[in-house]
PDB file of C-alpha atoms in Angstrom:
ATOM      1  CA  UNK A   1      -0.030   0.020  -0.165  1.00 61.00           C
ATOM      2  CA  UNK A   2       1.890   3.051  -1.334  1.00 74.00           C
ATOM      3  CA  UNK A   3      -0.453   5.796   0.254  1.00 93.00           C
ATOM      4  CA  UNK A   4      -0.012   9.156  -1.497  1.00 96.00           C
ATOM      5  CA  UNK A   5       2.548   9.364  -3.919  1.00 96.00           C
ATOM      6  CA  UNK A   6       3.909  12.915  -5.172  1.00 97.00           C
ATOM      7  CA  UNK A   7       6.351  13.281  -7.939  1.00 96.00           C
ATOM      8  CA  UNK A   8       8.865  14.948  -8.495  1.00 96.00           C
ATOM      9  CA  UNK A   9      10.308  15.349  -5.062  1.00 96.00           C
ATOM     10  CA  UNK A  10      12.418  18.571  -6.143  1.00 96.00           C
ATOM     11  CA  UNK A  11      12.160  20.847  -9.107  1.00 97.00           C
ATOM     12  CA  UNK A  12      13.563  24.061 -10.349  1.00 97.00           C
ATOM     13  CA  UNK A  13      11.771  26.144 -12.976  1.00 97.00           C
ATOM     14  CA  UNK A  14      12.570  29.186 -14.961  1.00 97.00           C
ATOM     15  CA  UNK A  15       9.885  32.013 -14.528  1.00 98.00           C
ATOM     16  CA  UNK A  16       7.436  31.643 -17.187  1.00 97.00           C
ATOM     17  CA  UNK A  17       7.614  27.815 -17.585  1.00 97.00           C
ATOM     18  CA  UNK A  18       4.722  25.389 -17.035  1.00 96.00           C
ATOM     19  CA  UNK A  19       4.852  22.057 -15.287  1.00 96.00           C
ATOM     20  CA  UNK A  20       2.436  19.626 -13.671  1.00 97.00           C
ATOM     21  CA  UNK A  21       2.840  18.094 -10.252  1.00 98.00           C
ATOM     22  CA  UNK A  22       1.714  14.690  -9.898  1.00 98.00           C
ATOM     23  CA  UNK A  23      -0.380  13.240  -7.072  1.00 98.00           C
ATOM     24  CA  UNK A  24      -1.703   9.448  -6.863  1.00 97.00           C
ATOM     25  CA  UNK A  25      -3.385   7.586  -4.322  1.00 96.00           C
ATOM     26  CA  UNK A  26      -4.152   3.956  -4.074  1.00 94.00           C
ATOM     27  CA  UNK A  27      -6.376   4.065  -0.916  1.00 92.00           C
ATOM     28  CA  UNK A  28      -9.591   4.692  -3.018  1.00 91.00           C
ATOM     29  CA  UNK A  29     -10.038   8.121  -1.040  1.00 92.00           C
ATOM     30  CA  UNK A  30     -12.804  10.488  -2.548  1.00 92.00           C
ATOM     31  CA  UNK A  31     -11.350  13.666  -1.058  1.00 93.00           C
ATOM     32  CA  UNK A  32      -7.862  15.007  -2.560  1.00 95.00           C
ATOM     33  CA  UNK A  33      -6.504  18.326  -1.926  1.00 96.00           C
ATOM     34  CA  UNK A  34      -3.391  20.593  -2.749  1.00 98.00           C
ATOM     35  CA  UNK A  35      -1.576  22.631  -0.262  1.00 98.00           C
ATOM     36  CA  UNK A  36       1.366  24.901  -0.318  1.00 98.00           C
ATOM     37  CA  UNK A  37       3.568  25.594   2.482  1.00 97.00           C
ATOM     38  CA  UNK A  38       5.622  28.843   3.007  1.00 95.00           C
ATOM     39  CA  UNK A  39       7.675  29.743   6.095  1.00 89.00           C
ATOM     40  CA  UNK A  40       5.353  31.307   8.828  1.00 87.00           C
ATOM     41  CA  UNK A  41       2.187  30.642   6.590  1.00 89.00           C
ATOM     42  CA  UNK A  42       1.372  27.168   7.636  1.00 91.00           C
ATOM     43  CA  UNK A  43      -0.370  25.264   4.899  1.00 95.00           C
ATOM     44  CA  UNK A  44      -2.827  26.914   2.647  1.00 96.00           C
ATOM     45  CA  UNK A  45      -5.333  25.225   0.532  1.00 95.00           C
ATOM     46  CA  UNK A  46      -4.921  25.605  -3.268  1.00 97.00           C
ATOM     47  CA  UNK A  47      -7.498  23.258  -4.755  1.00 97.00           C
ATOM     48  CA  UNK A  48      -9.431  20.562  -3.745  1.00 95.00           C
ATOM     49  CA  UNK A  49     -11.768  17.609  -4.952  1.00 95.00           C
ATOM     50  CA  UNK A  50     -14.567  15.474  -3.456  1.00 91.00           C
ATOM     51  CA  UNK A  51     -14.734  12.878  -6.246  1.00 92.00           C
ATOM     52  CA  UNK A  52     -13.847  12.290  -9.712  1.00 93.00           C
ATOM     53  CA  UNK A  53     -14.971  15.154 -11.957  1.00 95.00           C
ATOM     54  CA  UNK A  54     -15.568  17.586  -9.106  1.00 95.00           C
ATOM     55  CA  UNK A  55     -12.936  20.218  -8.074  1.00 96.00           C
ATOM     56  CA  UNK A  56     -13.090  23.456  -6.304  1.00 95.00           C
ATOM     57  CA  UNK A  57     -10.879  26.365  -5.264  1.00 96.00           C
ATOM     58  CA  UNK A  58      -9.212  26.792  -2.124  1.00 94.00           C
ATOM     59  CA  UNK A  59      -7.618  29.932  -0.531  1.00 93.00           C
ATOM     60  CA  UNK A  60      -4.870  30.483  -2.858  1.00 96.00           C
ATOM     61  CA  UNK A  61      -6.079  29.137  -6.140  1.00 97.00           C
ATOM     62  CA  UNK A  62      -4.432  31.840  -8.790  1.00 96.00           C
ATOM     63  CA  UNK A  63      -1.908  30.532 -10.945  1.00 96.00           C
ATOM     64  CA  UNK A  64      -2.727  26.751 -10.591  1.00 97.00           C
ATOM     65  CA  UNK A  65      -5.164  24.316 -12.577  1.00 97.00           C
ATOM     66  CA  UNK A  66      -6.372  21.006 -11.590  1.00 97.00           C
ATOM     67  CA  UNK A  67      -8.466  18.261 -12.773  1.00 96.00           C
ATOM     68  CA  UNK A  68      -9.681  14.839 -11.495  1.00 97.00           C
ATOM     69  CA  UNK A  69     -10.513  12.520 -14.131  1.00 96.00           C
ATOM     70  CA  UNK A  70     -10.086   9.286 -11.994  1.00 96.00           C
ATOM     71  CA  UNK A  71     -10.300   8.692  -8.319  1.00 95.00           C
ATOM     72  CA  UNK A  72      -6.581   7.713  -7.881  1.00 96.00           C
ATOM     73  CA  UNK A  73      -4.933  11.012  -9.600  1.00 97.00           C
ATOM     74  CA  UNK A  74      -5.216  14.733  -8.979  1.00 98.00           C
ATOM     75  CA  UNK A  75      -2.483  16.415 -10.846  1.00 98.00           C
ATOM     76  CA  UNK A  76      -1.710  20.240 -10.150  1.00 98.00           C
ATOM     77  CA  UNK A  77      -0.462  22.457 -13.063  1.00 98.00           C
ATOM     78  CA  UNK A  78       1.337  25.452 -12.851  1.00 97.00           C
ATOM     79  CA  UNK A  79       0.444  27.528 -15.964  1.00 92.00           C
ATOM     80  CA  UNK A  80       3.347  30.089 -16.022  1.00 96.00           C
ATOM     81  CA  UNK A  81       5.471  29.695 -13.109  1.00 96.00           C
ATOM     82  CA  UNK A  82       6.463  32.985 -11.091  1.00 97.00           C
ATOM     83  CA  UNK A  83       8.916  33.430  -8.226  1.00 97.00           C
ATOM     84  CA  UNK A  84       5.801  33.713  -5.683  1.00 96.00           C
ATOM     85  CA  UNK A  85       5.084  30.030  -6.399  1.00 97.00           C
ATOM     86  CA  UNK A  86       8.298  29.131  -4.816  1.00 97.00           C
ATOM     87  CA  UNK A  87       7.142  26.808  -2.050  1.00 98.00           C
ATOM     88  CA  UNK A  88       6.810  23.278  -0.690  1.00 97.00           C
ATOM     89  CA  UNK A  89       3.579  21.567  -2.214  1.00 98.00           C
ATOM     90  CA  UNK A  90       1.677  18.917  -0.575  1.00 98.00           C
ATOM     91  CA  UNK A  91      -1.030  16.706  -1.788  1.00 97.00           C
ATOM     92  CA  UNK A  92      -3.412  15.094   0.774  1.00 95.00           C
ATOM     93  CA  UNK A  93      -6.173  12.553   0.355  1.00 94.00           C
ATOM     94  CA  UNK A  94      -9.052  11.208   2.757  1.00 91.00           C
ATOM     95  CA  UNK A  95     -12.075   9.260   2.885  1.00 86.00           C
ATOM     96  CA  UNK A  96     -15.328  11.239   3.061  1.00 73.00           C
ATOM     97  CA  UNK A  97     -17.203  11.965   6.342  1.00 62.00           C
ATOM     98  CA  UNK A  98     -16.442  11.536   9.925  1.00 58.00           C
ATOM     99  CA  UNK A  99     -13.126  12.356  11.653  1.00 64.00           C
ATOM    100  CA  UNK A 100     -11.401  11.482   8.616  1.00 74.00           C
ATOM    101  CA  UNK A 101      -7.742  11.459   8.888  1.00 80.00           C
ATOM    102  CA  UNK A 102      -5.886  12.931   5.925  1.00 90.00           C
ATOM    103  CA  UNK A 103      -2.925  11.004   4.368  1.00 92.00           C
ATOM    104  CA  UNK A 104      -0.257  13.169   3.039  1.00 95.00           C
ATOM    105  CA  UNK A 105       2.308  12.823   0.118  1.00 96.00           C
ATOM    106  CA  UNK A 106       5.950  13.447   1.026  1.00 95.00           C
ATOM    107  CA  UNK A 107       5.936  16.978  -0.609  1.00 96.00           C
ATOM    108  CA  UNK A 108       7.518  18.601  -3.619  1.00 97.00           C
ATOM    109  CA  UNK A 109      10.002  21.275  -3.287  1.00 97.00           C
ATOM    110  CA  UNK A 110       9.504  23.927  -6.149  1.00 97.00           C
ATOM    111  CA  UNK A 111      11.969  26.734  -6.944  1.00 97.00           C
ATOM    112  CA  UNK A 112      11.226  29.177  -9.472  1.00 97.00           C
ATOM    113  CA  UNK A 113      14.022  31.384 -10.677  1.00 97.00           C
TER     114      UNK A 113
ATOM    115  CA  UNK B   1     -13.310  33.301   6.865  1.00 62.00           C
ATOM    116  CA  UNK B   2     -12.569  30.236   8.982  1.00 65.00           C
ATOM    117  CA  UNK B   3      -9.500  30.449  10.678  1.00 89.00           C
ATOM    118  CA  UNK B   4      -7.115  28.801  13.024  1.00 94.00           C
ATOM    119  CA  UNK B   5      -4.787  30.751  15.306  1.00 96.00           C
ATOM    120  CA  UNK B   6      -1.291  29.570  16.783  1.00 96.00           C
ATOM    121  CA  UNK B   7      -0.301  32.131  19.009  1.00 95.00           C
ATOM    122  CA  UNK B   8       3.294  30.738  19.854  1.00 96.00           C
ATOM    123  CA  UNK B   9       5.440  30.610  16.719  1.00 95.00           C
ATOM    124  CA  UNK B  10       8.240  28.962  18.849  1.00 97.00           C
ATOM    125  CA  UNK B  11       8.342  27.227  22.012  1.00 97.00           C
ATOM    126  CA  UNK B  12      11.123  25.210  23.800  1.00 97.00           C
ATOM    127  CA  UNK B  13      10.742  22.505  26.593  1.00 98.00           C
ATOM    128  CA  UNK B  14      13.432  20.558  28.762  1.00 98.00           C
ATOM    129  CA  UNK B  15      13.673  16.934  27.976  1.00 98.00           C
ATOM    130  CA  UNK B  16      11.269  15.039  30.187  1.00 97.00           C
ATOM    131  CA  UNK B  17       9.316  17.980  30.871  1.00 98.00           C
ATOM    132  CA  UNK B  18       5.682  18.844  30.043  1.00 98.00           C
ATOM    133  CA  UNK B  19       4.707  21.666  27.192  1.00 98.00           C
ATOM    134  CA  UNK B  20       1.540  23.018  26.274  1.00 98.00           C
ATOM    135  CA  UNK B  21       0.801  24.377  22.570  1.00 98.00           C
ATOM    136  CA  UNK B  22      -2.052  26.562  22.128  1.00 98.00           C
ATOM    137  CA  UNK B  23      -4.638  26.777  19.289  1.00 98.00           C
ATOM    138  CA  UNK B  24      -7.842  28.672  18.842  1.00 97.00           C
ATOM    139  CA  UNK B  25     -10.122  28.481  15.981  1.00 95.00           C
ATOM    140  CA  UNK B  26     -13.363  30.149  14.638  1.00 92.00           C
ATOM    141  CA  UNK B  27     -16.059  28.421  13.114  1.00 87.00           C
ATOM    142  CA  UNK B  28     -19.888  28.669  12.719  1.00 85.00           C
ATOM    143  CA  UNK B  29     -20.340  25.075  12.247  1.00 84.00           C
ATOM    144  CA  UNK B  30     -21.935  23.042  15.191  1.00 82.00           C
ATOM    145  CA  UNK B  31     -20.132  19.620  14.179  1.00 83.00           C
ATOM    146  CA  UNK B  32     -16.360  19.569  13.309  1.00 87.00           C
ATOM    147  CA  UNK B  33     -13.245  17.780  13.858  1.00 90.00           C
ATOM    148  CA  UNK B  34      -9.791  18.989  15.248  1.00 93.00           C
ATOM    149  CA  UNK B  35      -6.482  17.625  14.696  1.00 95.00           C
ATOM    150  CA  UNK B  36      -2.818  18.314  15.646  1.00 97.00           C
ATOM    151  CA  UNK B  37      -0.238  17.404  13.057  1.00 96.00           C
ATOM    152  CA  UNK B  38       3.570  16.878  13.662  1.00 97.00           C
ATOM    153  CA  UNK B  39       6.005  17.906  10.852  1.00 97.00           C
ATOM    154  CA  UNK B  40       9.643  16.796  11.690  1.00 96.00           C
ATOM    155  CA  UNK B  41      12.678  18.239   9.474  1.00 93.00           C
ATOM    156  CA  UNK B  42      11.952  15.270   7.018  1.00 93.00           C
ATOM    157  CA  UNK B  43       8.897  17.403   6.288  1.00 93.00           C
ATOM    158  CA  UNK B  44       6.493  14.594   6.577  1.00 94.00           C
ATOM    159  CA  UNK B  45       3.139  15.424   7.825  1.00 95.00           C
ATOM    160  CA  UNK B  46       2.285  12.909  11.023  1.00 94.00           C
ATOM    161  CA  UNK B  47      -1.169  12.925  12.701  1.00 93.00           C
ATOM    162  CA  UNK B  48      -0.678  13.236  16.341  1.00 96.00           C
ATOM    163  CA  UNK B  49      -4.129  13.316  17.699  1.00 95.00           C
ATOM    164  CA  UNK B  50      -7.769  14.179  16.773  1.00 93.00           C
ATOM    165  CA  UNK B  51     -10.837  15.212  18.455  1.00 93.00           C
ATOM    166  CA  UNK B  52     -14.600  15.202  17.427  1.00 89.00           C
ATOM    167  CA  UNK B  53     -16.168  18.205  18.525  1.00 89.00           C
ATOM    168  CA  UNK B  54     -19.289  16.449  19.683  1.00 88.00           C
ATOM    169  CA  UNK B  55     -17.140  14.638  22.243  1.00 88.00           C
ATOM    170  CA  UNK B  56     -16.666  16.055  25.584  1.00 85.00           C
ATOM    171  CA  UNK B  57     -13.863  13.930  26.721  1.00 92.00           C
ATOM    172  CA  UNK B  58     -10.474  14.907  25.601  1.00 95.00           C
ATOM    173  CA  UNK B  59      -8.578  12.867  23.522  1.00 94.00           C
ATOM    174  CA  UNK B  60      -5.334  11.205  24.543  1.00 95.00           C
ATOM    175  CA  UNK B  61      -2.646   9.324  22.617  1.00 94.00           C
ATOM    176  CA  UNK B  62       0.269   7.984  24.840  1.00 95.00           C
ATOM    177  CA  UNK B  63       2.198  11.064  25.907  1.00 97.00           C
ATOM    178  CA  UNK B  64      -0.071  13.513  23.953  1.00 98.00           C
ATOM    179  CA  UNK B  65      -3.187  14.899  25.056  1.00 97.00           C
ATOM    180  CA  UNK B  66      -5.568  17.864  24.314  1.00 97.00           C
ATOM    181  CA  UNK B  67      -7.556  20.241  26.361  1.00 97.00           C
ATOM    182  CA  UNK B  68     -10.632  20.982  24.232  1.00 96.00           C
ATOM    183  CA  UNK B  69     -12.825  24.058  25.211  1.00 95.00           C
ATOM    184  CA  UNK B  70     -15.607  24.064  22.717  1.00 93.00           C
ATOM    185  CA  UNK B  71     -17.260  27.159  24.041  1.00 92.00           C
ATOM    186  CA  UNK B  72     -13.916  29.149  24.126  1.00 94.00           C
ATOM    187  CA  UNK B  73     -13.085  27.346  20.517  1.00 94.00           C
ATOM    188  CA  UNK B  74      -9.617  26.381  22.187  1.00 96.00           C
ATOM    189  CA  UNK B  75      -7.843  23.365  21.389  1.00 96.00           C
ATOM    190  CA  UNK B  76      -4.461  23.133  22.983  1.00 98.00           C
ATOM    191  CA  UNK B  77      -1.959  20.186  22.876  1.00 98.00           C
ATOM    192  CA  UNK B  78      -0.082  18.835  25.877  1.00 98.00           C
ATOM    193  CA  UNK B  79       3.159  16.666  25.520  1.00 98.00           C
ATOM    194  CA  UNK B  80       4.232  15.000  28.502  1.00 98.00           C
ATOM    195  CA  UNK B  81       7.836  13.431  29.414  1.00 98.00           C
ATOM    196  CA  UNK B  82       8.972  15.506  26.231  1.00 98.00           C
ATOM    197  CA  UNK B  83      11.769  13.644  24.193  1.00 97.00           C
ATOM    198  CA  UNK B  84      14.224  14.760  21.748  1.00 97.00           C
ATOM    199  CA  UNK B  85      12.145  13.271  18.935  1.00 97.00           C
ATOM    200  CA  UNK B  86       9.379  15.634  19.711  1.00 98.00           C
ATOM    201  CA  UNK B  87      11.164  18.454  18.217  1.00 97.00           C
ATOM    202  CA  UNK B  88       9.332  19.346  15.220  1.00 97.00           C
ATOM    203  CA  UNK B  89       6.880  21.882  13.694  1.00 97.00           C
ATOM    204  CA  UNK B  90       3.189  21.413  15.230  1.00 98.00           C
ATOM    205  CA  UNK B  91       0.164  22.389  13.260  1.00 97.00           C
ATOM    206  CA  UNK B  92      -3.267  22.759  14.616  1.00 97.00           C
ATOM    207  CA  UNK B  93      -6.075  21.962  12.061  1.00 95.00           C
ATOM    208  CA  UNK B  94      -9.774  21.657  11.778  1.00 90.00           C
ATOM    209  CA  UNK B  95     -12.379  20.408   9.289  1.00 88.00           C
ATOM    210  CA  UNK B  96     -15.293  22.687   9.323  1.00 79.00           C
ATOM    211  CA  UNK B  97     -18.187  21.081   8.066  1.00 74.00           C
ATOM    212  CA  UNK B  98     -17.514  19.236   4.418  1.00 75.00           C
ATOM    213  CA  UNK B  99     -14.494  21.060   3.366  1.00 81.00           C
ATOM    214  CA  UNK B 100     -10.732  20.315   3.668  1.00 88.00           C
ATOM    215  CA  UNK B 101      -8.432  20.720   6.334  1.00 90.00           C
ATOM    216  CA  UNK B 102      -7.903  24.329   7.614  1.00 92.00           C
ATOM    217  CA  UNK B 103      -4.523  24.910   9.250  1.00 95.00           C
ATOM    218  CA  UNK B 104      -2.851  27.191  11.490  1.00 95.00           C
ATOM    219  CA  UNK B 105       0.467  28.780  10.895  1.00 95.00           C
ATOM    220  CA  UNK B 106       2.407  26.432  13.031  1.00 96.00           C
ATOM    221  CA  UNK B 107       4.582  26.355  16.418  1.00 97.00           C
ATOM    222  CA  UNK B 108       8.145  25.126  16.162  1.00 97.00           C
ATOM    223  CA  UNK B 109       8.865  23.076  19.513  1.00 98.00           C
ATOM    224  CA  UNK B 110      12.514  22.766  20.475  1.00 98.00           C
ATOM    225  CA  UNK B 111      13.376  19.944  23.014  1.00 98.00           C
ATOM    226  CA  UNK B 112      16.410  20.935  24.971  1.00 97.00           C
ATOM    227  CA  UNK B 113      18.526  17.922  26.524  1.00 95.00           C
TER     228      UNK B 113
END
C-alpha cells in the first residue's frame, strides 16, 4: 500500500515555464487536496476535489489548475511559473465523512528562478 | 473566513518536562473535527491526535493529550515527558463541515537535552 505518491520531490523552474505536479493515491479516497507551505504561513489550500470530475478552489488558487479524471490521480498544473510560487507543495487524501484522517504525500519542493 | 490561530510561533521545553501548545479556531459549524499534526525536519506530515467536537471527553494518545474547550473554541496540545524526537513543527488544524483541512501557521517546538 503506497499511500499518497507525489512526484517529483524537487524541481527548479524558470519564470514562465509550465509544469505538472503529480499526485496519486491507492486507497480509494474520495477527497484529495493540494496545499502549499511557506515559512510562517502554515499550509494553505490551493484546490481540492471531493470525487472524480469535481474540483473546487481553495484559499490561494491563482496560477494553478487541477482536474480529477480518476479517483486515484489529482495533478496540479502551474500554467506560467512565477517566483511567488516557490514553495513546498503537499497533496493529501482522505475518505469522505467523519473524523477523517488525511494522508499526506512527502511533498514537492519547487523553486522558480 | 474560518481560521485557526496558533499564538506561539516558537516554544522550547526541557527533555522529560511537559509543554502545552495553544490553538484557537473560529467556526460557525456545530459539528467539526480538530487535529494536531507534527512535521519533523523530514517534512512528512504526521497525525498526532484528533478530536471530534461532539465528544466532551478530551482525546489522549500516549504522551499526547488535548484540552478541548468548545465554548472558548480552544484546542491545546499537551506533550508530557518530552523527548528529543518531539522536536518539530506542530500544526493545529480542523475540518469545518464538509471542506478540507484548515491549518494554523504552526508552532516550532525545540527540545533541550
